[in-house]
CSV table of C-alpha atoms in Angstrom, one decimal:
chain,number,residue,atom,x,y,z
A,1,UNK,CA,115.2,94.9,101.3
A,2,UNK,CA,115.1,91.3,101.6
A,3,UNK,CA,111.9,89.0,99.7
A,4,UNK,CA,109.2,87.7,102.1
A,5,UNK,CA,109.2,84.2,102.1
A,6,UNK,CA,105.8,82.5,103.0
A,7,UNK,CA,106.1,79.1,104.6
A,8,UNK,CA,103.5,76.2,104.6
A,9,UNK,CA,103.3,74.6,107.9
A,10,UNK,CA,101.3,71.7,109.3
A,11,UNK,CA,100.4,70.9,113.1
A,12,UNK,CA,103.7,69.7,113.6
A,13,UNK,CA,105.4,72.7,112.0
A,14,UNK,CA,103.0,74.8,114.1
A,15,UNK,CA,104.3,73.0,117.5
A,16,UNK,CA,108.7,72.9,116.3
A,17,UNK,CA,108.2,76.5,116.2
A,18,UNK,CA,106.4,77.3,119.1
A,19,UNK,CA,109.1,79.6,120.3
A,20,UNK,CA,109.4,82.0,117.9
A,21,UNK,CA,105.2,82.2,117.1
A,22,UNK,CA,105.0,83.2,120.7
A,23,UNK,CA,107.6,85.8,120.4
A,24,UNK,CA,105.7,87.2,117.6
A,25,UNK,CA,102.6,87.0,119.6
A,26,UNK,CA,104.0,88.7,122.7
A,27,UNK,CA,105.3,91.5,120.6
A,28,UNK,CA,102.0,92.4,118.5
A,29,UNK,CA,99.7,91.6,121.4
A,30,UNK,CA,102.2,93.4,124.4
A,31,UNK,CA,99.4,95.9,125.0
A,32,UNK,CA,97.0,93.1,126.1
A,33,UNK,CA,98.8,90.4,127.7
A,34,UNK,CA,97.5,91.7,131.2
A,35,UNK,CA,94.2,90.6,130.5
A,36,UNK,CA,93.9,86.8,131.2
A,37,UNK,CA,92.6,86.0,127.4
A,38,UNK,CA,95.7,87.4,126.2
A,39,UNK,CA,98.5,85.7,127.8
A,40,UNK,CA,100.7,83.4,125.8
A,41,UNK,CA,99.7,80.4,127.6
A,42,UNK,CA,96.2,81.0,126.8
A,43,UNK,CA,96.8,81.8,123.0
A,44,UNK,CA,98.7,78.8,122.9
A,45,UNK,CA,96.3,76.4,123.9
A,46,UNK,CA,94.1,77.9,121.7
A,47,UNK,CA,96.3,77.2,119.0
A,48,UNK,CA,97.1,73.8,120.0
A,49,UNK,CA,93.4,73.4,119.4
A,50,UNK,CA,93.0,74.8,115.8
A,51,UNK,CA,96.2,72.3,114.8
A,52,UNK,CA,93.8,69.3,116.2
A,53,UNK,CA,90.8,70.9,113.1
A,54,UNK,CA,90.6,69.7,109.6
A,55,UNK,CA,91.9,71.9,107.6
A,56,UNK,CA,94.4,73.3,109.8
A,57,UNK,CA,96.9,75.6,107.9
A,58,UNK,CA,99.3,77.7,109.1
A,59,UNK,CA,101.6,80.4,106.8
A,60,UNK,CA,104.5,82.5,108.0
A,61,UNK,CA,106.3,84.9,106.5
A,62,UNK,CA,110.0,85.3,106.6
A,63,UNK,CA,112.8,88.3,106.1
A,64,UNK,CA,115.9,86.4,105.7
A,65,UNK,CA,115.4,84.4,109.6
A,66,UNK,CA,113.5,86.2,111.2
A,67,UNK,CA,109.6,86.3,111.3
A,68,UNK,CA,107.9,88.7,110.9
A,69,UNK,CA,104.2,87.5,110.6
A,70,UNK,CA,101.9,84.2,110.3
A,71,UNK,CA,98.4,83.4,109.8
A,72,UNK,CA,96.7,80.6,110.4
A,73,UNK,CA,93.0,78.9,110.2
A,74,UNK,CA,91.0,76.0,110.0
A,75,UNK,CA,87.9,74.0,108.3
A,76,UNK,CA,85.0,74.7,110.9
A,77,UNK,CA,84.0,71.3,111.8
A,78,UNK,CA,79.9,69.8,111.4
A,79,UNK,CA,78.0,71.7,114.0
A,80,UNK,CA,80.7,73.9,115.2
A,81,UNK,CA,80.2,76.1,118.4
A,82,UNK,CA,82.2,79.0,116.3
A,83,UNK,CA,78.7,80.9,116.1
A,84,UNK,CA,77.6,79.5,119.8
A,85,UNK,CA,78.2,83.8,121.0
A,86,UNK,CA,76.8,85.1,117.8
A,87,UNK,CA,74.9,88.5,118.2
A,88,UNK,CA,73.3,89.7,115.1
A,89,UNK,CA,70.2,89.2,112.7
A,90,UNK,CA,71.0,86.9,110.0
A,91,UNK,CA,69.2,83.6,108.4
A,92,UNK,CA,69.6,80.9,111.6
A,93,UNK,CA,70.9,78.8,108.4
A,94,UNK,CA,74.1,80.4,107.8
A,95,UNK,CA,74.9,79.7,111.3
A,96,UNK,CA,74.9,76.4,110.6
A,97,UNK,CA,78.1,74.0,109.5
A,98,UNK,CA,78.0,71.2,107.8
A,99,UNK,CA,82.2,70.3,107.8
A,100,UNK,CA,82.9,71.8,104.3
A,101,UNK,CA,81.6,75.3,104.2
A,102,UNK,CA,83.6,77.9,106.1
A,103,UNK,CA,87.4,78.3,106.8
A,104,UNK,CA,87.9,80.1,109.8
A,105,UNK,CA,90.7,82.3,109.5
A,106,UNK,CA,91.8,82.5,113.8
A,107,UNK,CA,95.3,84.9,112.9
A,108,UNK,CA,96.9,87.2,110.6
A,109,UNK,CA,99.6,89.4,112.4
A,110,UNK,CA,102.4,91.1,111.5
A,111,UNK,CA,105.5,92.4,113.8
A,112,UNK,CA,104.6,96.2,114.6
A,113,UNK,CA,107.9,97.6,113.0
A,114,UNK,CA,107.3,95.4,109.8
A,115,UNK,CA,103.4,96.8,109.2
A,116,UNK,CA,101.8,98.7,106.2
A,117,UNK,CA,104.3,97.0,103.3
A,118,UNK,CA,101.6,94.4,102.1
A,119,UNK,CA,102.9,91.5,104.1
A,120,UNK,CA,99.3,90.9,106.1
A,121,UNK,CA,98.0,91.1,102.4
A,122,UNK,CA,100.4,88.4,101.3
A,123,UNK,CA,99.7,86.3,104.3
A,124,UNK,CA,96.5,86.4,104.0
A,125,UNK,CA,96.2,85.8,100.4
A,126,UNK,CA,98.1,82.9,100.6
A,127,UNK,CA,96.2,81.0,103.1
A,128,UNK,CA,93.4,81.6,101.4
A,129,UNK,CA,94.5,81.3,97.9
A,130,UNK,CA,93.1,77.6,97.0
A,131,UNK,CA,90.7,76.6,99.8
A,132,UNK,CA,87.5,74.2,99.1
A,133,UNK,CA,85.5,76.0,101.5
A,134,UNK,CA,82.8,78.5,100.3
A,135,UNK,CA,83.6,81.2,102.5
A,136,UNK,CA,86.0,82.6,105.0
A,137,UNK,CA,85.2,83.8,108.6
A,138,UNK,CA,87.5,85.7,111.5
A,139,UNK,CA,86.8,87.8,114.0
A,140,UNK,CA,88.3,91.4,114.6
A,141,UNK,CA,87.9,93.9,117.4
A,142,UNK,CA,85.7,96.4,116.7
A,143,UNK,CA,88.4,98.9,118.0
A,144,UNK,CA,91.2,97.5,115.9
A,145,UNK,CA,90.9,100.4,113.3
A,146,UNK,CA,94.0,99.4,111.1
A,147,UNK,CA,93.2,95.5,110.9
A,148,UNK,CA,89.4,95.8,110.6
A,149,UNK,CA,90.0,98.4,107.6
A,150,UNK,CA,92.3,96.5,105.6
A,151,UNK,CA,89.8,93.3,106.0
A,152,UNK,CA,87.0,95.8,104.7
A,153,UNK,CA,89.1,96.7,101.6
A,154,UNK,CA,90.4,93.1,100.8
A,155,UNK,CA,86.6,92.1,100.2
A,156,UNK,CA,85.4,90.9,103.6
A,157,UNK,CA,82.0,92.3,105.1
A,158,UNK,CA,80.5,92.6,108.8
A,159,UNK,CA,78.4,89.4,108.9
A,160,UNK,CA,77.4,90.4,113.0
A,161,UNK,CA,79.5,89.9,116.3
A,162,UNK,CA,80.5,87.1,118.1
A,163,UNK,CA,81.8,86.6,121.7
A,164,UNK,CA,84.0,83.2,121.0
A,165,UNK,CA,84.4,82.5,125.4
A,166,UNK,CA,82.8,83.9,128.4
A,167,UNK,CA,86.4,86.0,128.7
A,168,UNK,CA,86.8,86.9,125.4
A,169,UNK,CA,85.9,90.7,124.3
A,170,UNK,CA,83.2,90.7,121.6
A,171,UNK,CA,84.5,90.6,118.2
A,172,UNK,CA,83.2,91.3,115.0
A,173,UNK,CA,82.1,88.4,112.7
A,174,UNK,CA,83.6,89.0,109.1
A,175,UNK,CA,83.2,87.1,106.3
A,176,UNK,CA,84.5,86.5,102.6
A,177,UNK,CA,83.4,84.4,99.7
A,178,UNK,CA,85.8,82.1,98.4
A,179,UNK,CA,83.8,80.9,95.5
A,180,UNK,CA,80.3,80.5,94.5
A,181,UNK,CA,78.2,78.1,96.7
């Protein structure tokens, strides 16, 4: 079996392969792309946005040419609106961005037919590996078994729920010390 190669990408790198990051996208998300939120279009302007953030990185990983998974995140910016939907009971303080803290981690996903060998692991590990931040934060749906256990036993913990847009389902708020504040 081929060696997954992880591939550093900018905002530019992001938008030359557009293509194939949606055809990923449309394959892992095929059971939600009926719902408005869901469709490419929309997750693409999304991402469009995150490339615009400080901080913006984005890893894919690589069989031979084909991809099979990316993640990507970026440096939540002085008074972000990231906790704008937060539900939950924690210290109004750690809602609060100053620029530097938290890297928001906005995708990890892995082809279907290319799950459970490590590679979300890999991705994730290196986009974090490195960062200035503090601490990490993504959101996960509270229904995606698979995806919310594996963040559970890479060291993340449930910091509350979040509903990012009015259309968006709500999600819950991980998060994951990068180093000591």
């Amino acid at each position: 079996m081929p060696e997954l190669v992880l591939r550093h990408h900018d905002a530019a790198g992001m938008h030359r392969q557009q293509d194939v990051l949606l055809e990923v996208y449309t394959e892992v998300y095929a059971d939600l792309l009926a719902d408005p939120f869901f469709t490419p279009a929309r997750f693409w302007q999304r991402l469009e946005n995150y490339a615009k953030r400080q901080g913006f990185a984005l890893i894919t990983g690589w069989l031979d040419d084909t991809l099979v998974g990316y993640t990507l995140g970026f440096t939540l910016p002085k008074q972000a609106t990231w906790w704008g939907g937060f539900l939950g009971d924690v210290d109004p303080a750690l809602l609060e961005e100053d620029g530097r803290r938290t890297f928001a981690v906005t995708q990890l996903m892995v082809v279907p037919g290319w799950q459970r060998r490590g590679y979300a692991h890999r991705l994730h590990g290196a986009l974090l590996d490195g960062r200035a931040e503090e601490r990490a934060t993504l959101l996960v749906k509270p229904d995606n078994v698979p995806a919310r256990t594996a963040y559970l036993s890479w060291g993340w913990h449930l910091f509350g729920q979040v509903q990012p847009f009015d259309d968006a389902p709500v999600y819950d708020a991980l998060m994951y010390e990068l180093r000591a504040g």
